Coordinates of C-alpha atoms and ligand atoms in Angstrom, one line a residue:
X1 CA 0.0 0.0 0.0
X2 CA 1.6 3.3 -1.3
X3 CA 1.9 5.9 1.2
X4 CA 0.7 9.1 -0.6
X5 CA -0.3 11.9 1.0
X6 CA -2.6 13.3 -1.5
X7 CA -3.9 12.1 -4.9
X8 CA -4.7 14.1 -7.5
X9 CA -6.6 11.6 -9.4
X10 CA -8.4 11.1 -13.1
X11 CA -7.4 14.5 -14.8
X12 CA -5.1 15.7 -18.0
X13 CA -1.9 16.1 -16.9
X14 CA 0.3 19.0 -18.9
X15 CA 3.9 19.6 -19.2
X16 CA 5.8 21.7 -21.6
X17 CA 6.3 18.8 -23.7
X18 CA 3.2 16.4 -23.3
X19 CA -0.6 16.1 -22.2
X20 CA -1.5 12.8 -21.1
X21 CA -4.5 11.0 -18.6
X22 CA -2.9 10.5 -15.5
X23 CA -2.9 10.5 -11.7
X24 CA -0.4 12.8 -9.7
X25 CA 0.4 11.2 -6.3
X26 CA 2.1 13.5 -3.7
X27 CA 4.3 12.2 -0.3
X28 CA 5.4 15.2 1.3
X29 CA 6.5 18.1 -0.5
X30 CA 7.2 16.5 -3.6
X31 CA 5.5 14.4 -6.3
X32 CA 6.3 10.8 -6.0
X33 CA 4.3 9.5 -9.0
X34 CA 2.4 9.7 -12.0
X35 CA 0.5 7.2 -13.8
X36 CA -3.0 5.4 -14.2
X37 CA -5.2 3.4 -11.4
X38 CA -2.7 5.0 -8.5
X39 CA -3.6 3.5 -4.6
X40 CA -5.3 5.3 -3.0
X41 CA -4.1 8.5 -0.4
X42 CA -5.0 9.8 2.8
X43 CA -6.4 13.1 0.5
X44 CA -7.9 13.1 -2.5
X45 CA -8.7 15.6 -5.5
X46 CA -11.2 14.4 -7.7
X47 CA -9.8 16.0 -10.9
X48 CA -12.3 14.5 -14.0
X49 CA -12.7 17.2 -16.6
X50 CA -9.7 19.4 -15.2
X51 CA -6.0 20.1 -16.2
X52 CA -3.8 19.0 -14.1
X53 CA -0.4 21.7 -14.8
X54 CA 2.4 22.9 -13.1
X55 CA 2.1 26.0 -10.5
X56 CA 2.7 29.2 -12.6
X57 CA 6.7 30.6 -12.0
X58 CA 6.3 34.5 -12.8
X59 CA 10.0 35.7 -12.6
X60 CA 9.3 39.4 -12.5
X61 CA 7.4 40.8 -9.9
X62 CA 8.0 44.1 -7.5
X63 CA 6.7 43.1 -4.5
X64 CA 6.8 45.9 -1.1
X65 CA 9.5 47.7 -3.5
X66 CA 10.5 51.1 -3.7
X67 CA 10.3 52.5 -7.0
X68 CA 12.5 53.8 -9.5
X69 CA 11.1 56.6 -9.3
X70 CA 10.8 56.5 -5.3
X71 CA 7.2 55.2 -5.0
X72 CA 6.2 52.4 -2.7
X73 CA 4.1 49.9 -4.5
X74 CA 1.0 49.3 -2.4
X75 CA 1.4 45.5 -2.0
X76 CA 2.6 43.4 1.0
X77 CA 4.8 40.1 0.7
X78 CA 1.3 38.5 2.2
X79 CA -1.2 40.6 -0.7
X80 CA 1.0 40.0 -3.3
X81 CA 1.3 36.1 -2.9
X82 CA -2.0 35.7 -1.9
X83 CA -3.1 36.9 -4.9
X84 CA -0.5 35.2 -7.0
X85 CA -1.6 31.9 -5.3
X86 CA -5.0 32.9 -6.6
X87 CA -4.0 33.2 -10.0
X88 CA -1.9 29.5 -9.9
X89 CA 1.6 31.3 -9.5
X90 CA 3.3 29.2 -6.8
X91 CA 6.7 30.7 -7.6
X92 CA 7.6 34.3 -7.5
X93 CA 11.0 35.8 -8.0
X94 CA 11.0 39.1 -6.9
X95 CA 13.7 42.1 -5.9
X96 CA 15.2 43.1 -3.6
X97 CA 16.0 46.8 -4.7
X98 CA 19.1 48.4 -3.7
X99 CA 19.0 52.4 -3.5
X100 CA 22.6 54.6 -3.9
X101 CA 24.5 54.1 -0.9
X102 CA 22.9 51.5 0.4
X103 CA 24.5 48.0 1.5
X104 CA 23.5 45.2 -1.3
X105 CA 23.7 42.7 1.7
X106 CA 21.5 44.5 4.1
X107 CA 19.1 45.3 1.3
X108 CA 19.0 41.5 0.3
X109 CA 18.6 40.8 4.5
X110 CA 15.7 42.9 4.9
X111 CA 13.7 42.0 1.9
X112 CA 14.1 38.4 3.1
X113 CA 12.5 39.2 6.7
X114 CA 9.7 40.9 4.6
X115 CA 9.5 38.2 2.3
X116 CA 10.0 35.5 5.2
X117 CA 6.9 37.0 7.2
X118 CA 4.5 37.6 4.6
X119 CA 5.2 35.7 1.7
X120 CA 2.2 32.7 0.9
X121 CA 3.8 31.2 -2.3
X122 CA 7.8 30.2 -2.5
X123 CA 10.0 32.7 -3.5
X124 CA 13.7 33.7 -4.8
X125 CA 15.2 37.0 -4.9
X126 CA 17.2 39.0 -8.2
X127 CA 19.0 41.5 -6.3
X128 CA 18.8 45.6 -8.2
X129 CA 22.0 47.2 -8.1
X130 CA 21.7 50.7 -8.5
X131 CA 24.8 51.4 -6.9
X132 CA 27.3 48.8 -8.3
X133 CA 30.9 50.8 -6.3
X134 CA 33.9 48.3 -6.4
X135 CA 32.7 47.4 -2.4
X136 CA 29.6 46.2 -3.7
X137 CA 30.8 44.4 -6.6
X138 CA 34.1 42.7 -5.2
X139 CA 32.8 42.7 -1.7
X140 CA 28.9 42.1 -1.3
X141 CA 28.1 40.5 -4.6
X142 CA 30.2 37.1 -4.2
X143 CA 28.8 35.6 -1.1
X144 CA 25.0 36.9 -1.9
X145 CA 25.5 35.4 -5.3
X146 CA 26.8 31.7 -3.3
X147 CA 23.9 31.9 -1.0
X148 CA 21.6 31.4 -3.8
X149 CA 21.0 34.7 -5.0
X150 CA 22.0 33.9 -8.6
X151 CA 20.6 37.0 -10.8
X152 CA 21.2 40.8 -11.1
X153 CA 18.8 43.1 -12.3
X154 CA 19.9 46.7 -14.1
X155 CA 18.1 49.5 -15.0
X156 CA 19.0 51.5 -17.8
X157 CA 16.9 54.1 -17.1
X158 CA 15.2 55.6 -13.9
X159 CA 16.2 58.5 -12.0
X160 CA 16.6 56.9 -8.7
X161 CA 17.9 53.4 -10.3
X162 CA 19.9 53.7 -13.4
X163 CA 23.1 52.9 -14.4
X164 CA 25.7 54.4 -16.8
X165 CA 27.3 52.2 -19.8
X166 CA 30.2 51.9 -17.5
X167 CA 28.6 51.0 -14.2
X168 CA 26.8 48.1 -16.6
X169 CA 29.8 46.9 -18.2
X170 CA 31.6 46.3 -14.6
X171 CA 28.4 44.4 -13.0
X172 CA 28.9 42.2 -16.4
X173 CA 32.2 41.2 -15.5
X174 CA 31.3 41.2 -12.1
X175 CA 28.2 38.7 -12.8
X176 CA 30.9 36.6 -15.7
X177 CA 33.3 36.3 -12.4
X178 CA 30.4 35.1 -9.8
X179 CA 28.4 33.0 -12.5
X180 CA 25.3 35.2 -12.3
X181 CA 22.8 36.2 -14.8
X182 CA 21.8 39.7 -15.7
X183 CA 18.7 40.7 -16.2
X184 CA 17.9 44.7 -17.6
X185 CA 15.3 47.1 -18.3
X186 CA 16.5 48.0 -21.4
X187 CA 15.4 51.9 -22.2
X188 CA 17.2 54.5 -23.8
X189 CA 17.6 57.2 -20.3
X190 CA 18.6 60.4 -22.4
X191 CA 15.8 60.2 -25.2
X192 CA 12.8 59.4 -22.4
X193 CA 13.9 62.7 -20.5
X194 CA 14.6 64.7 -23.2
X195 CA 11.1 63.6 -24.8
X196 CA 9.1 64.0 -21.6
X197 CA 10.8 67.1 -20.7
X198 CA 9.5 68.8 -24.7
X199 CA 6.0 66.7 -24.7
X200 CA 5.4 68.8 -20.8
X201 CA 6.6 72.2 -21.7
X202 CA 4.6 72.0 -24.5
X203 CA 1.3 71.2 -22.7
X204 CA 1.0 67.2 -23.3
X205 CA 0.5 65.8 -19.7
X206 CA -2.3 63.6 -20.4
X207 CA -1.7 59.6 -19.2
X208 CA -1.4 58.8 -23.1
X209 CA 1.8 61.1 -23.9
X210 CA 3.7 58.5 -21.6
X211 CA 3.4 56.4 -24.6
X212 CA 5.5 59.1 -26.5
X213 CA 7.7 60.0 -24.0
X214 CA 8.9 56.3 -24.4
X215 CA 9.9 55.9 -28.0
X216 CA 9.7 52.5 -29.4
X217 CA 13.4 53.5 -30.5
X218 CA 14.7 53.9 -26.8
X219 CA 13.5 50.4 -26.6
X220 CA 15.4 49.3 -29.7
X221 CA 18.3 51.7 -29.1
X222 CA 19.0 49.9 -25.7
X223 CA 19.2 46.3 -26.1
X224 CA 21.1 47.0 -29.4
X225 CA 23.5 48.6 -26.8
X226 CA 23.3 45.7 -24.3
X227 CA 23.7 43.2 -27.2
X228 CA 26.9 44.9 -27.6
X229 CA 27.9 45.1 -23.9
X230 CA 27.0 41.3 -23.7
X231 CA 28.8 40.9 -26.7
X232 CA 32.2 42.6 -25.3
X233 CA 32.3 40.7 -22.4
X234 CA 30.9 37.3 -23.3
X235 CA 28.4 37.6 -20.3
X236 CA 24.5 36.2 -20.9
X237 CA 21.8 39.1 -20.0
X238 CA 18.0 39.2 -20.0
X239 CA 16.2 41.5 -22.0
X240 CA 13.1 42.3 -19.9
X241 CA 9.6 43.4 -20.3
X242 CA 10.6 43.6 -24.4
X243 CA 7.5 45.5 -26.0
X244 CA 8.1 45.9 -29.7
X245 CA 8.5 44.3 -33.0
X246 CA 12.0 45.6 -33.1
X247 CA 13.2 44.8 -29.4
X248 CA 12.8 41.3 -30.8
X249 CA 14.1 41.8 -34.0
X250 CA 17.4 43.3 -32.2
X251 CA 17.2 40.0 -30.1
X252 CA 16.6 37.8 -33.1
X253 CA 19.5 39.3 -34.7
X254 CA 21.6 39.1 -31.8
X255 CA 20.9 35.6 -30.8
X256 CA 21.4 34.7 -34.3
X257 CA 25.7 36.0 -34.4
X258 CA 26.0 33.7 -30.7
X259 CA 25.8 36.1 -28.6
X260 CA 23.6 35.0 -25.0
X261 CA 21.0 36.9 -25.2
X262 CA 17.3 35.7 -23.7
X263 CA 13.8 38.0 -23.7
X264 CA 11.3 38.3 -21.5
X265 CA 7.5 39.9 -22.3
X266 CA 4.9 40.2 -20.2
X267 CA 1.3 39.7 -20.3
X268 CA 0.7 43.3 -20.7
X269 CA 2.6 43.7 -24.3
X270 CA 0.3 40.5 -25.5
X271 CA -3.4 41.5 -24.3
X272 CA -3.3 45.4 -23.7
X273 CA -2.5 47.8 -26.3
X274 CA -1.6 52.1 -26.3
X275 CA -5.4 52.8 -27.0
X276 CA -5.7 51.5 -23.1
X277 CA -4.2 54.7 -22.2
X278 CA -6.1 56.7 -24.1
X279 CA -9.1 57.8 -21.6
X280 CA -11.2 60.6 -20.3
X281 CA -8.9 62.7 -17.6
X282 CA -6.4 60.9 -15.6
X283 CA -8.0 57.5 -15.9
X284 CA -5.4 56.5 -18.2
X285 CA -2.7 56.6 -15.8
X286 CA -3.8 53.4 -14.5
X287 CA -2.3 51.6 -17.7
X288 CA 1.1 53.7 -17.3
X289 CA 3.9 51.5 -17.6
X290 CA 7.4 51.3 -19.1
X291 CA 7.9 50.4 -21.3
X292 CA 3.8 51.7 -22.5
X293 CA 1.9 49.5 -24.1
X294 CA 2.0 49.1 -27.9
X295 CA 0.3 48.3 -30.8
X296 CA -1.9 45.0 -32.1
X297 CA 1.2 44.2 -34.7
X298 CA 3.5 44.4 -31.7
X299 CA 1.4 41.6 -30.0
X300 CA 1.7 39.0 -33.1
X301 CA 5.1 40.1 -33.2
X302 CA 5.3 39.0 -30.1
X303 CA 3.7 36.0 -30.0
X304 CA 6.1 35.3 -33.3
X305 CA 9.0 35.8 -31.4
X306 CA 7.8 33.4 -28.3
X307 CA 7.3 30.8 -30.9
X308 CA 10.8 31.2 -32.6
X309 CA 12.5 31.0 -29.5
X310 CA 13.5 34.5 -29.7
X311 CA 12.2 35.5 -26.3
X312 CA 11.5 32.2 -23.7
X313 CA 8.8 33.3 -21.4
X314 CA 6.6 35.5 -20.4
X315 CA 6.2 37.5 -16.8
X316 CA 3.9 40.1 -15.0
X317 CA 6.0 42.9 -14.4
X318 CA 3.4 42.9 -11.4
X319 CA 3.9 46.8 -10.0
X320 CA 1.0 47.7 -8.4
X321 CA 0.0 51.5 -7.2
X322 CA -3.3 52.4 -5.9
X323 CA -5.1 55.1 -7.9
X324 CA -4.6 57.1 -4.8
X325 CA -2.3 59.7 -3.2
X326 CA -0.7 57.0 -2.1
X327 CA 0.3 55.5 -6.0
X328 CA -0.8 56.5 -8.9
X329 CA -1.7 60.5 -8.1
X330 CA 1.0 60.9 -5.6
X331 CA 1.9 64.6 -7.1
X332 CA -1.6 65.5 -6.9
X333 CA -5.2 64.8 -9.0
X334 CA -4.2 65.8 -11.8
X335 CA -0.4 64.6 -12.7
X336 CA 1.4 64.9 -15.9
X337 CA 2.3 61.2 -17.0
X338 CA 5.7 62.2 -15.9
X339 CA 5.0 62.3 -12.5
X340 CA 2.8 59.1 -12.8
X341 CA 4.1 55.9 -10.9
X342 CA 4.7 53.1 -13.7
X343 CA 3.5 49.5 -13.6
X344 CA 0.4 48.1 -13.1
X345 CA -0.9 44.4 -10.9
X346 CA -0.3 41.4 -13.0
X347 CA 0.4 38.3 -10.6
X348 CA -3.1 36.9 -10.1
X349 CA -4.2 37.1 -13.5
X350 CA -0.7 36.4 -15.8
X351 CA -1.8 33.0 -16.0
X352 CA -5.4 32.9 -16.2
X353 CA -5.4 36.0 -19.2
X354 CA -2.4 33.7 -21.1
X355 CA -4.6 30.4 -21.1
X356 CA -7.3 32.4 -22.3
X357 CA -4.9 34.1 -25.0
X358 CA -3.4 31.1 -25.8
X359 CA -5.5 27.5 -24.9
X360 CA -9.1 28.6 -24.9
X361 CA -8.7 30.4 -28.1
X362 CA -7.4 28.0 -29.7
X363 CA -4.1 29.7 -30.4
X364 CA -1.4 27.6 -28.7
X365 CA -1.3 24.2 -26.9
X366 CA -1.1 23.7 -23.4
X367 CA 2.7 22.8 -24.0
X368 CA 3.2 26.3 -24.7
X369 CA 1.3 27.6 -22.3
X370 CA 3.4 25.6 -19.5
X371 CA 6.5 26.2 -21.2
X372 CA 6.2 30.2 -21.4
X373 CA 4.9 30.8 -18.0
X374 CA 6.1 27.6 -15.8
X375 CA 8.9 25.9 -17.1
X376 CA 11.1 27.8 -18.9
X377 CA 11.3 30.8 -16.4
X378 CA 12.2 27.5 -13.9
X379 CA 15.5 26.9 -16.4
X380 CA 16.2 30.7 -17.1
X381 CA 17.0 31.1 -13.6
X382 CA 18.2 27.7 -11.8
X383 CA 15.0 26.8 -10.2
X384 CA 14.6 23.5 -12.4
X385 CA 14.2 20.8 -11.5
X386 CA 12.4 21.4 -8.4
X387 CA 9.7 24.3 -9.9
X388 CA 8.4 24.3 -13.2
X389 CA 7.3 21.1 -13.8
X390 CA 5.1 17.8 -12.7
X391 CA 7.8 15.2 -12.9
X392 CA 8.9 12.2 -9.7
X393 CA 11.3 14.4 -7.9
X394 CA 9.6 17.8 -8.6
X395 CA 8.2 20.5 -5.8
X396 CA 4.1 19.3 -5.7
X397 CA 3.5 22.7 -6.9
X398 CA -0.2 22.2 -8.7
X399 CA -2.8 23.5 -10.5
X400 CA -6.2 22.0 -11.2
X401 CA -7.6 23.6 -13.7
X402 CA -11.3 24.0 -15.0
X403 CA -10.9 25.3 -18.4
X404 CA -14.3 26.1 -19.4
X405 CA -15.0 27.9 -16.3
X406 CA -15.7 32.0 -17.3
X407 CA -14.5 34.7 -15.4
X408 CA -15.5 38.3 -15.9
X409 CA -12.9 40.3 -14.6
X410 CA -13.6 43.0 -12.4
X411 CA -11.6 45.2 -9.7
X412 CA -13.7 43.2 -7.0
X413 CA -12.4 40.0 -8.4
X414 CA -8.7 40.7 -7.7
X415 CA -7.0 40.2 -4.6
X416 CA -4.0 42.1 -4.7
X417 CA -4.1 45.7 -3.0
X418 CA -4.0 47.9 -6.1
X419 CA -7.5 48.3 -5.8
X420 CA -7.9 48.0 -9.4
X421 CA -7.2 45.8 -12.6
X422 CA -6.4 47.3 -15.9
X423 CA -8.4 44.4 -17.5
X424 CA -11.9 45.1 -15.2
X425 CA -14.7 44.2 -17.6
X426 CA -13.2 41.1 -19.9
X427 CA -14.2 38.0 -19.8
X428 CA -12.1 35.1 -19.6
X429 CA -12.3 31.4 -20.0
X430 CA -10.4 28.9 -17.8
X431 CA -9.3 29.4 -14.4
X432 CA -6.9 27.6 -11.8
X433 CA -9.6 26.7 -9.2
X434 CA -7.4 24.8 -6.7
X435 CA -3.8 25.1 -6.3
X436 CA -1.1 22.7 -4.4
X437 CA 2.2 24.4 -3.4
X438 CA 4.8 22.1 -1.9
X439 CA 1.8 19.4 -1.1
X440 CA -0.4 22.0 0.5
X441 CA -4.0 22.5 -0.8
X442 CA -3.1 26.6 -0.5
X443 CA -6.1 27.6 -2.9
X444 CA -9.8 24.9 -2.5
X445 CA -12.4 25.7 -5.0
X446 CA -11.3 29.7 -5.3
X447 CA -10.6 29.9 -1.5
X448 CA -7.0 31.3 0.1
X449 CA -6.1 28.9 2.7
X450 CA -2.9 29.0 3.0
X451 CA -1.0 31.5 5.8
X452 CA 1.1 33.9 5.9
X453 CA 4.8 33.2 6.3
X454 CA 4.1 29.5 4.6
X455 CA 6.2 30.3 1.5
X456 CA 10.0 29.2 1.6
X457 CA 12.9 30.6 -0.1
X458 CA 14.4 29.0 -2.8
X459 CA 18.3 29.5 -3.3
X460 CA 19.4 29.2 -6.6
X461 CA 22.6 28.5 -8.6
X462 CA 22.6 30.3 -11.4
X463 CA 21.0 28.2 -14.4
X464 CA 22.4 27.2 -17.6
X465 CA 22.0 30.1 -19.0
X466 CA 23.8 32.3 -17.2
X467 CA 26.9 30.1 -18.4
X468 CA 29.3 32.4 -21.0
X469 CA 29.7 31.2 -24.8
X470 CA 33.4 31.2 -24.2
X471 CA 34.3 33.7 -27.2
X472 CA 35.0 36.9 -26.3
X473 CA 34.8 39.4 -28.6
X474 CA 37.6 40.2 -31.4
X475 CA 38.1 43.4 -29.4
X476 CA 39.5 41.3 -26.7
X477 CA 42.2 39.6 -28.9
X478 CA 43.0 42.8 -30.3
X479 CA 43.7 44.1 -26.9
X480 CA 45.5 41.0 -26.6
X481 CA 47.9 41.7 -29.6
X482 CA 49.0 45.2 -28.4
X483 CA 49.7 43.1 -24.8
X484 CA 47.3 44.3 -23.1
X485 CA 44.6 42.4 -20.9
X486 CA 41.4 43.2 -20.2
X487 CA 40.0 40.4 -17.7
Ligands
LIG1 N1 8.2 49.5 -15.2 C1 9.3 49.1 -14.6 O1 10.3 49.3 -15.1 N2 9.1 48.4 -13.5 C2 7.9 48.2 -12.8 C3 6.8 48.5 -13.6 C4 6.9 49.3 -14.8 O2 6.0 49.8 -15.4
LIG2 ZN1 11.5 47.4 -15.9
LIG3 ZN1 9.8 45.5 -13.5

């Protein structure tokens, strides 16, 4: 007689590279089989009709963070994740957001005591340097990077968080040296500014100008330039939130001459578009975000370049600011976009909205689906094999899923503490109705049960990728030639 703790039993199991009739057994934390006619366990879930599929992994999320642009987002560890939990993400890999002059390692501690009292699904840290000083770099980032905090993130724009071409080229040899992946928000600084700074003078403060005072071209401008950087110094980077047909293109292109290059999107860029924006008064700030939303040809170009292999996955960006003094109208009722917080809630509903996109209509398999929003972020960043997946050996981190079920989205309907969703009035079909993390039933039939604090921390290596091609660039040999070394 087996000695399962839990049976998920009689539904359609889906990986990223099958869909088959099977039972999922569960001893522990872990799954410990699956297969037809399973004994029986001490729990049951009676899964006929459902999907059985991996626990969403959403690798981008700003969780109790303060801004770029110095804003506090309005969730808790414990709102966030119970949200995300919600929405079938069991994995989250969030920030912890270093400000100048602050210590990397007492940033990474106390986003970890947040994180450790709050936090409802299992979590891993990417740790923002916004300060990288030769202390930080030589000092801090080696034994943060050994105790499991295996990815960098960079902004290359931001007043409070950007970094100069200089400060991003010594965190890339600082990352090659400590086996680390970077990860950047790839905008062109100098032409947003300059842009915002004409588009405000001249009397364009409305929520949809922030769509101009982005350029797609600051976009494109940037990851050209960290293709380069990458390129110099043989050092793999991830090319976040990548919102136009010509980020991907640049990716494509790059990929395509060796250099390690991987793309993110996010849920945004696929189902939202720049019309969003466009609303009576200040409405449309609540669909500010950078990079702004794009066009419908952006969206298939998107898709296109998920399907090529030119980008891997797809995340929330989740960002959340109330449309409040407290968020959104901080400077007042009546901001100019400038002074707008960016980002908008995404956890709960990433993977909902993408089975919709992608399963229910008919657009993608479920293969895909898992692959983009479970199992690939898992690989990216060296949380495979334990998350991403329902294989023997394998976190029990489940979703059953009913996927006729129809939501209509509203700003009641979402649990995070924005206090609003920018896709209030859609309707959806399929929806994650109970969710397993680490063995736990921690969503029943639509219902939180799961407490605060239950979420672990998940130390990481540094995946595959983050492994260099092993050519540096000609400019290297050169230097070479002449005697000189460079690293
Ligand atoms: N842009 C970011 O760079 N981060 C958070 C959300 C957003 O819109
Ligand atoms: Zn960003
Ligand atoms: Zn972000």
């Amino acid at each position: 007689m087996a000695d399962y703790d839990l049976v998920i039993r009689g539904g359609t199991v889906g990986t990223a590279s099958a869909v088959f009739d099977a039972d999922v057994a569960i001893a522990g934390e872990s799954i410990v089989a699956v297969g037809r006619g399973l004994p029986a366990g001490k729990r049951e879930i009676d899964a006929r009709g459902r999907l059985v599929l991996p626990g969403g992994v959403d690798a981008h999320a700003h969780i109790e963070q303060l801004s770029g642009m110095g804003v506090m987002n309005a969730d808790t560890f414990e709102t966030a994740t119970g949200s995300s939990a919600l929405g079938g993400t069991t994995t989250v890999v969030c920030f912890a957001a270093q400000h100048k002059g602050k210590s990397l390692t007492r940033v990474v501690e106390d986003y970890h005591a947040l994180a450790r009292k709050g936090t409802i699904v299992d979590y891993a840290l990417h740790m923002i340097l916004a300060d990288p000083t030769e202390t930080v770099l030589k000092e801090e980032l080696p034994p943060l990077v050994k105790s499991g905090h295996a990815s960098i993130k960079l902004f290359m724009t931001y007043q409070h968080t950007k970094v100069d071409d200089e400060q991003l080229l010594d965190t890339l040899i600082a990352a090659r040296e400590n086996k680390a992946l970077v990860c950047v928000h790839a905008e062109n600084n100098g032409m947003i500014s300059w842009m915002g700074r004409r588009l405000v003078e001249r009397g364009y403060r409305a929520p949809q100008y922030h769509a101009v005072h982005h350029p797609r071209l600051c976009e494109t401008e940037a990851i050209y330039r960290l293709c380069a950087f990458a390129e110099l110094v043989d050092q793999p980077v991830i090319v976040y939130h990548v919102s136009t047909a010509e980020g991907a293109a640049v990716i494509r292109d790059a990929r395509g001459r060796g250099i390690k290059v991987f793309g993110e999107t996010c849920t945004q860029y696929l189902t939202l578009t720049v019309d969003d924006l466009v609303k009576p008064g200040i409405e449309g700030a609540k669909w500010i975000c950078s990079p702004p939303l794009r066009q419908v040809s952006d969206q298939e170009a998107l898709w296109k370049a998920l399907e090529l292999g030119d980008l891997q996955f797809v995340s929330s960006d989740h960002a959340p600011y109330r449309f409040d003094d407290t968020g959104k109208l901080r400077a007042g009722p009546d901001p100019s976009f400038k002074e707008v917080a960016n980002g908008m809630p995404g956890l709960e509903l990433r993977l909902p909205l993408l089975f919709d996109a992608m399963v229910a209509k008919g657009r993608y398999g479920i293969e895909k689906f898992v692959e983009w929003t479970a199992s690939a972020p898992a690989r990216m960043y060296g949380l495979h094999p334990r998350k991403g997946s329902i294989a023997i050996g394998a976190d029990a981190d489940i979703c059953i899923w009913d996927p006729k079920r129809r939501t209509t989205i509203s700003d009641a309907t979402v649990h995070d503490n924005a206090g609003y969703t920018p896709y209030a009035g859609r309707t959806i079909e399929g929806w994650p109705v109970s969710v397993v993390r680490r063995g736990e039933i921690v969503v029943d039939d639509g219902k939180l049960k799961a407490s605060a604090g239950s979420g672990v921390f998940l130390p990481r290596e540094a995946g595959e990728a983050a492994v260099p091609t092993g050519r540096l660039s000609p400019e290297f040999d050169e230097a070479r030639n002449f005697g000189a070394r460079l690293y």
